[in-house]
PDB file of C-alpha atoms in Angstrom:
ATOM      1  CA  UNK F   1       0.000   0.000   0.000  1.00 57.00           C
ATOM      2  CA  UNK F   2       1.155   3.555  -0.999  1.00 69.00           C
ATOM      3  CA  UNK F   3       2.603   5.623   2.144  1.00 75.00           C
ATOM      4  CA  UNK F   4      -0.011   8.699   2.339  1.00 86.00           C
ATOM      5  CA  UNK F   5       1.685  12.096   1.113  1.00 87.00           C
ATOM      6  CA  UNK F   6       1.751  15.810   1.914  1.00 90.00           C
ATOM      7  CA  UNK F   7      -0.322  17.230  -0.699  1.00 91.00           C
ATOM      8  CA  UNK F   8       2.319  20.238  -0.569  1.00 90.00           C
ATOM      9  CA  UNK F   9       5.593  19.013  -0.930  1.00 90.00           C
ATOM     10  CA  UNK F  10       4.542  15.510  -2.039  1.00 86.00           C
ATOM     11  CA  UNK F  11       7.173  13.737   0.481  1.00 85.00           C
ATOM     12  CA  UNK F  12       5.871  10.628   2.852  1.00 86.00           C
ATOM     13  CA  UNK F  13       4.143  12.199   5.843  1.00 88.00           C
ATOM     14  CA  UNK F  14       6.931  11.054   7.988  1.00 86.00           C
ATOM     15  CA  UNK F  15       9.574  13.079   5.850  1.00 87.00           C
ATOM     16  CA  UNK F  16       7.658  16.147   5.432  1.00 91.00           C
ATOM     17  CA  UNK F  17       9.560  18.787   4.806  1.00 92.00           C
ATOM     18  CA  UNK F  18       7.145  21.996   4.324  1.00 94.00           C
ATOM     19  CA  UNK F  19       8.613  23.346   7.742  1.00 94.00           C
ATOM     20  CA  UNK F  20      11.765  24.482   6.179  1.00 95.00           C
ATOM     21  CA  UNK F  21       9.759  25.931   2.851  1.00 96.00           C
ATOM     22  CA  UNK F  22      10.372  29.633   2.161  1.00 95.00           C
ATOM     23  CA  UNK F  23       9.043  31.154  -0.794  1.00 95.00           C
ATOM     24  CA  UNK F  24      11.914  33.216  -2.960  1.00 97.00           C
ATOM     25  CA  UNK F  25      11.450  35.636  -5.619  1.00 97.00           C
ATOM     26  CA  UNK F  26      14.218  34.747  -8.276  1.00 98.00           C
ATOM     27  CA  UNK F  27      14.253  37.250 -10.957  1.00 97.00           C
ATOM     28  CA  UNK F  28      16.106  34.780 -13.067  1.00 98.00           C
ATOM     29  CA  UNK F  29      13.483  32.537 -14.350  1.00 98.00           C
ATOM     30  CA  UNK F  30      14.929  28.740 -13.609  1.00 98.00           C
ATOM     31  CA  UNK F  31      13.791  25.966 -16.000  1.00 98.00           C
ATOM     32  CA  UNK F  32      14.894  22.726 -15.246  1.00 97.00           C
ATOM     33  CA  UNK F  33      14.715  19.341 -18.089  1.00 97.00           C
ATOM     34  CA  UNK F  34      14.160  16.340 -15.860  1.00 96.00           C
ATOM     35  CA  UNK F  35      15.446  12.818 -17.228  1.00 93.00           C
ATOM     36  CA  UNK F  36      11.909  11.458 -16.831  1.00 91.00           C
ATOM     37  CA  UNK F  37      13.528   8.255 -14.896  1.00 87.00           C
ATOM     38  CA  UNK F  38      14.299  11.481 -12.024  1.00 85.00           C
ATOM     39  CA  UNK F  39      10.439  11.964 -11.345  1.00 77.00           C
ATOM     40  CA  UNK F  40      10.142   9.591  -8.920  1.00 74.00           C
ATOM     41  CA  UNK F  41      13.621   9.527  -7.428  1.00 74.00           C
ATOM     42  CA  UNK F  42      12.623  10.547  -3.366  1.00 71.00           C
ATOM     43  CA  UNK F  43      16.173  12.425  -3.249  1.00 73.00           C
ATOM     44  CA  UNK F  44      15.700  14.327  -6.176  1.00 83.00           C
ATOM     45  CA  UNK F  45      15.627  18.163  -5.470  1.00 90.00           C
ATOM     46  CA  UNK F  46      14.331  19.826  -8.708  1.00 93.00           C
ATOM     47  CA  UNK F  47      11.410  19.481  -7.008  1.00 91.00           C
ATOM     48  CA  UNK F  48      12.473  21.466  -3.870  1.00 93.00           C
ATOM     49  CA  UNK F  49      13.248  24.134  -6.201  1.00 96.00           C
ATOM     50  CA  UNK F  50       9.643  23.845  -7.557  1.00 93.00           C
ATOM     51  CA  UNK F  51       8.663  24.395  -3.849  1.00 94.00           C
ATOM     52  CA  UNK F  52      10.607  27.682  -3.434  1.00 96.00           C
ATOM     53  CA  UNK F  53      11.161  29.547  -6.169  1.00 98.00           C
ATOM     54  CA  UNK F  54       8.704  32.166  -7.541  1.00 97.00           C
ATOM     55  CA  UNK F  55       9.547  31.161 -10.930  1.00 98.00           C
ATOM     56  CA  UNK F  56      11.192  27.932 -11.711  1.00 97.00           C
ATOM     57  CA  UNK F  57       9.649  25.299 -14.199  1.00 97.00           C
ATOM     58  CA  UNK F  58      10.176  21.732 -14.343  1.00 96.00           C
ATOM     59  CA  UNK F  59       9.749  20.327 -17.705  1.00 97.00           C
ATOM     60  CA  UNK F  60      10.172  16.105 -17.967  1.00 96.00           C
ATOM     61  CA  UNK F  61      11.715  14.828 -21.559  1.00 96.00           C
ATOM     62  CA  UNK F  62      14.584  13.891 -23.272  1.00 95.00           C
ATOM     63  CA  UNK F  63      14.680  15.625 -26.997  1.00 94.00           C
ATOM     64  CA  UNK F  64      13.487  17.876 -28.681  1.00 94.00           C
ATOM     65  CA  UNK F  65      10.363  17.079 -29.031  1.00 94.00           C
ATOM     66  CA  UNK F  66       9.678  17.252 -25.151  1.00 96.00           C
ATOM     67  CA  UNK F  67      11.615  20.541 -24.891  1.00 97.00           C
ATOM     68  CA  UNK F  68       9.748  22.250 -27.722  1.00 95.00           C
ATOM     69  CA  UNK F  69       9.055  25.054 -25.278  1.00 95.00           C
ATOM     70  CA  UNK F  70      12.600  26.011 -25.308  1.00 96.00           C
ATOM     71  CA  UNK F  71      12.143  27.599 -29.155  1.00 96.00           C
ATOM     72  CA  UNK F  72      10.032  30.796 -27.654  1.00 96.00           C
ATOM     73  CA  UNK F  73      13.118  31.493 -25.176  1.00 97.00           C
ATOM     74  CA  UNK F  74      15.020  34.496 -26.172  1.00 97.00           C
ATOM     75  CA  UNK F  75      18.582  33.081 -27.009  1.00 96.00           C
ATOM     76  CA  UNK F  76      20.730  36.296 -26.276  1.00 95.00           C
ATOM     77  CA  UNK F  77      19.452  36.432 -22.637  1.00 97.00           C
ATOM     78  CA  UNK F  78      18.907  32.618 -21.670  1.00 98.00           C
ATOM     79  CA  UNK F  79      22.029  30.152 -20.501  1.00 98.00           C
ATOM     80  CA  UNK F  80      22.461  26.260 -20.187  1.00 98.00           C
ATOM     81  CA  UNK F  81      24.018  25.436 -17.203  1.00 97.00           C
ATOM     82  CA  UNK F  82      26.760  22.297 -18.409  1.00 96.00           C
ATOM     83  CA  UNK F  83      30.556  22.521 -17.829  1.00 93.00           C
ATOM     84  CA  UNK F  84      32.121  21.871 -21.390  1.00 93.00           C
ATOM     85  CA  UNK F  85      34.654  23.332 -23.137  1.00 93.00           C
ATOM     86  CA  UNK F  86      32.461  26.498 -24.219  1.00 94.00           C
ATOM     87  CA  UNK F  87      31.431  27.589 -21.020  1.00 96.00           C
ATOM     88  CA  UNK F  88      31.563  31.058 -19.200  1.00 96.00           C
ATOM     89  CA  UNK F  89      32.067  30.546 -15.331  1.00 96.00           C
ATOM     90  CA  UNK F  90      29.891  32.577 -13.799  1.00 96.00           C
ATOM     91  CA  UNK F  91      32.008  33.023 -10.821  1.00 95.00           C
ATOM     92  CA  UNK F  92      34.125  35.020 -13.267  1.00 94.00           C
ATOM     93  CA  UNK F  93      32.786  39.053 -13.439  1.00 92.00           C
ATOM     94  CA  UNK F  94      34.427  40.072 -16.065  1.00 93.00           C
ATOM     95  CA  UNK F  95      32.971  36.883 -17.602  1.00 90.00           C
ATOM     96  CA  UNK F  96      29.857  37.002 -16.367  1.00 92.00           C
ATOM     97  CA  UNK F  97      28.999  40.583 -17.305  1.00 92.00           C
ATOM     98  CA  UNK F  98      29.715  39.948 -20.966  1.00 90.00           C
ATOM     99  CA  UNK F  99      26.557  37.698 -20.103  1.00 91.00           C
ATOM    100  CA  UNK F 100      23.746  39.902 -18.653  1.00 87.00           C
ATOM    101  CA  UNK F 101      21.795  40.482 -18.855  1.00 94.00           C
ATOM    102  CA  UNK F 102      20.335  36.872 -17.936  1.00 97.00           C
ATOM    103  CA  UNK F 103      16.728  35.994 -17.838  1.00 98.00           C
ATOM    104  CA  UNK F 104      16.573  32.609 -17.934  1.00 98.00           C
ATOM    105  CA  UNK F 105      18.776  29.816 -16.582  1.00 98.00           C
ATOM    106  CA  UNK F 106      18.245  25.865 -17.815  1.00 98.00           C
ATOM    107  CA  UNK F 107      19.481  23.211 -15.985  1.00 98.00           C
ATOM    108  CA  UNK F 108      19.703  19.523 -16.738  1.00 97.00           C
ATOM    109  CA  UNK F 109      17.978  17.246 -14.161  1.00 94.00           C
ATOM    110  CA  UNK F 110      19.725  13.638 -14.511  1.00 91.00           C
ATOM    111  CA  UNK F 111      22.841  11.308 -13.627  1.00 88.00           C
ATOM    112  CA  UNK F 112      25.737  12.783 -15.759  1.00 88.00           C
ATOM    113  CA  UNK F 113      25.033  10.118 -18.344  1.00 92.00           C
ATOM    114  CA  UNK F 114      21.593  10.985 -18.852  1.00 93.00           C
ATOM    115  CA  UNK F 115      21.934  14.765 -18.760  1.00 93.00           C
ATOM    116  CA  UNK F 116      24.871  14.158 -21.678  1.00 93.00           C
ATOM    117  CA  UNK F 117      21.677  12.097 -23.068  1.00 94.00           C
ATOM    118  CA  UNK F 118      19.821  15.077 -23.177  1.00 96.00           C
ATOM    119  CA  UNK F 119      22.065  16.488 -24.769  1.00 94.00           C
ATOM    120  CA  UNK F 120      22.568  14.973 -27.272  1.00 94.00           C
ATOM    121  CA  UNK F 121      19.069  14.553 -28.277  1.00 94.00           C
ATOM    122  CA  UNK F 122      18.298  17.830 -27.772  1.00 95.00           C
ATOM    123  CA  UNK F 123      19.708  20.808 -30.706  1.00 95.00           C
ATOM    124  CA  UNK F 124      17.328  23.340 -29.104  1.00 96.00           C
ATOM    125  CA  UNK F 125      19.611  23.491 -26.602  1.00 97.00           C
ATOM    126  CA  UNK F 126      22.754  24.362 -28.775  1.00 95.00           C
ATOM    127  CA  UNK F 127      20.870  27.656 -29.407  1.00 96.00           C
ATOM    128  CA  UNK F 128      22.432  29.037 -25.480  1.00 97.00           C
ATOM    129  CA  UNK F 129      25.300  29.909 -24.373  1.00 97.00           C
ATOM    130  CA  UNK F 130      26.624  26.943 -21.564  1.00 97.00           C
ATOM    131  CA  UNK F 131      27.977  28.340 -18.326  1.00 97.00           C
ATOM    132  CA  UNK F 132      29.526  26.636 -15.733  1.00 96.00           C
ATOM    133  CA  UNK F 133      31.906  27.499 -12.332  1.00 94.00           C
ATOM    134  CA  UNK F 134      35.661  27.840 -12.151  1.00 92.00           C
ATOM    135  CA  UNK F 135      35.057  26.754  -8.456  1.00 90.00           C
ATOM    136  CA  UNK F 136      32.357  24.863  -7.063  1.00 84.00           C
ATOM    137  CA  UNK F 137      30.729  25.456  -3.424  1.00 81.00           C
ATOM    138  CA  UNK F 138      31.136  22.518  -0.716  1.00 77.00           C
ATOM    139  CA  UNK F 139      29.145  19.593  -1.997  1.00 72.00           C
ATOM    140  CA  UNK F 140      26.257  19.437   0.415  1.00 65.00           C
ATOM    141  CA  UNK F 141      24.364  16.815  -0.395  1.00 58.00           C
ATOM    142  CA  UNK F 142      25.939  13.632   1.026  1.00 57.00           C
ATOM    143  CA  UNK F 143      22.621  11.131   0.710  1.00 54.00           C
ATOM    144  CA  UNK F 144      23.366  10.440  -2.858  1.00 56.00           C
ATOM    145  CA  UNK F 145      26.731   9.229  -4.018  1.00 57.00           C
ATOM    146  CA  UNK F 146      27.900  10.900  -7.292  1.00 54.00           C
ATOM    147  CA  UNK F 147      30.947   9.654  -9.558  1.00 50.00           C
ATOM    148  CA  UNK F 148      32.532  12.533 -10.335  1.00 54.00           C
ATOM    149  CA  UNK F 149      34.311  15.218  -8.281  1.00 53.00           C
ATOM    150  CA  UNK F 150      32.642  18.011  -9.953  1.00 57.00           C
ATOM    151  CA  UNK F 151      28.923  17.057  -8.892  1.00 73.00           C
ATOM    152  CA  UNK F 152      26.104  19.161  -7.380  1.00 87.00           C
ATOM    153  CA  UNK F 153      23.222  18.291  -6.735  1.00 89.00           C
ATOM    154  CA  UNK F 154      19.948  20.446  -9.198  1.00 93.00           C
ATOM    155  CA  UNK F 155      19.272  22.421  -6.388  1.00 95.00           C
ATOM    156  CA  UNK F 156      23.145  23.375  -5.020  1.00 94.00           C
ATOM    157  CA  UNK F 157      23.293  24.235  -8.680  1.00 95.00           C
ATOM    158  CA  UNK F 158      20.792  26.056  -9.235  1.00 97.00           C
ATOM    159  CA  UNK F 159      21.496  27.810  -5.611  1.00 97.00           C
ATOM    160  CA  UNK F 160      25.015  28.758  -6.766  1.00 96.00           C
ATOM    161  CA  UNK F 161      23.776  30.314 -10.301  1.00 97.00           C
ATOM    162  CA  UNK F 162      21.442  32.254  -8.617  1.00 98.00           C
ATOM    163  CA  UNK F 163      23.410  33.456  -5.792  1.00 97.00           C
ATOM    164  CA  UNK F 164      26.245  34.714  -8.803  1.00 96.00           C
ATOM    165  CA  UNK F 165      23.809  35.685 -11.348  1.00 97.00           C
ATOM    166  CA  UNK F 166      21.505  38.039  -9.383  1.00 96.00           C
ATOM    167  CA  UNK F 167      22.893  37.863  -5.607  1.00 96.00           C
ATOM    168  CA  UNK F 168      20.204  35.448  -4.778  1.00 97.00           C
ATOM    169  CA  UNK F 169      20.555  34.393  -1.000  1.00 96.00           C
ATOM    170  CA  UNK F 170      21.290  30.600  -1.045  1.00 96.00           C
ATOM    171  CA  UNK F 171      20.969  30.088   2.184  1.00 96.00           C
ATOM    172  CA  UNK F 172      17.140  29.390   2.478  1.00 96.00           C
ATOM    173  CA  UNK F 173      17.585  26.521  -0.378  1.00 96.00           C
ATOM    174  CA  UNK F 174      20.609  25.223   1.701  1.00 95.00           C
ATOM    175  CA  UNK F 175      18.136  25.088   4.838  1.00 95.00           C
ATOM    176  CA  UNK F 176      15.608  23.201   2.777  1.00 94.00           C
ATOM    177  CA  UNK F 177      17.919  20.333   1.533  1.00 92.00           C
ATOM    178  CA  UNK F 178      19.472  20.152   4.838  1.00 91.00           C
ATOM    179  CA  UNK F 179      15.803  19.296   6.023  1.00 92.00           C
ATOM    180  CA  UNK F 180      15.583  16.583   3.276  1.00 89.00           C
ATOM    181  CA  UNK F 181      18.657  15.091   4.636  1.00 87.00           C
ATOM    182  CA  UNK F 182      17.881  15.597   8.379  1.00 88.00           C
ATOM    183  CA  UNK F 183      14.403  14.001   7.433  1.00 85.00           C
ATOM    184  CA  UNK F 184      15.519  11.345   5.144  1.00 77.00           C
ATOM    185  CA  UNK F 185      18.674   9.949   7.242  1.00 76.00           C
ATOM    186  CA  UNK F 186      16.102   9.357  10.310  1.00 68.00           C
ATOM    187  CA  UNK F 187      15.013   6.976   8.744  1.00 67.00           C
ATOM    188  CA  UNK F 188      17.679   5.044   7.430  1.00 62.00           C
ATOM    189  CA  UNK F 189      18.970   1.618   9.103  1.00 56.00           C
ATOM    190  CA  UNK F 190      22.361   2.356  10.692  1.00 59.00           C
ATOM    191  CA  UNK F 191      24.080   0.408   8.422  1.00 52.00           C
ATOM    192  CA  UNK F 192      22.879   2.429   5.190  1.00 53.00           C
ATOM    193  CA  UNK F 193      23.293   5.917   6.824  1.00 52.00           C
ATOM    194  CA  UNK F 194      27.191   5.214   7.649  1.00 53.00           C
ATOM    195  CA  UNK F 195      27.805   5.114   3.830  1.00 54.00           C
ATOM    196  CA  UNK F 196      26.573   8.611   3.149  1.00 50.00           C
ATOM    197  CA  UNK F 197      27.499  10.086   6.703  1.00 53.00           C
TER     198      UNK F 197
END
């Protein structure tokens, strides 16, 4: 039988996480393309972001023709988060202001391999400039093991852009995945929490 859910955040009633919830008012409009095998991931924090930010859209796909929203974004002002070769570090100024101004940020929700997926199914997306970081933040999330060095979780991502882009305080996203953890390490058997802890 299906555990009963918070209709708000849409976590198990015993991980409930609305406490730590605060609404943000991003200017930078945040649209994330979730691998659709993240949906149901209980980890996943695109859907944190969802919870907090004023405007952030989730859209689930893997091509173009799930993405076909991402034709009426104006190219000149909209960036792909994705650390190849091309990309600006936004933790660079003089980098960054050759940038802005930036109105719309689009992350990739997914394992490395699937987010590469993505794309690579996806030419809409060669249409933005890719930005990245020259130096990442701490990695806070420790509940899901990654395989490379350079991974963040969506919402640490997202967190980071935001807080170089338009001086966005991270720190109430940062409270809310700390809640996730808090929430979903209670419940873990010993054994399982002392490989993420």
């Amino acid at each position: 039988m299906a555990r009963p859910l918070c209709n708000f955040c849409l976590f198990a009633l015993n991980t409930c996480i609305c406490s730590a919830v605060t609404s943000i008012n991003n200017k930078v409009k945040v649209i994330i393309l979730q691998h659709p095998s993240e949906e149901k991931v209980t980890k996943n924090t695109a859907k944190l972001l969802n919870l907090c930010l004023a405007d952030c859209q989730i859209i689930k796909g893997e091509s173009n023709n799930d993405f076909a929203q991402l034709r009426a974004l104006p190219a000149s002002s909209t960036v792909l988060l994705y650390p190849n070769e091309q990309a600006i570090n936004l933790d660079n100024n003089d980098a960054l202001n050759t940038l802005l101004p930036i109105t719309h940020l689009i992350v990739i929700d997914g394992t490395w391999k699937k987010a590469y997926k993505i794309l690579q199914l996806s030419s809409l997306l060669q249409r933005f400039q890719t930005v990245s970081f020259a130096n990442l933040p701490k990695n806070r999330y420790t509940i899901r093991k990654a395989p490379r060095a350079d991974s963040l979780s969506t919402l640490e991502a997202v967190a980071h852009s935001l807080q170089l882009i338009e001086q966005l305080n991270p720190a109430p996203l940062y409270n809310l995945l700390d809640e996730l953890i808090q929430k979903q390490t209670h419940h873990m058997p010993a054994h399982v929490k002392a490989r993420y802890l």
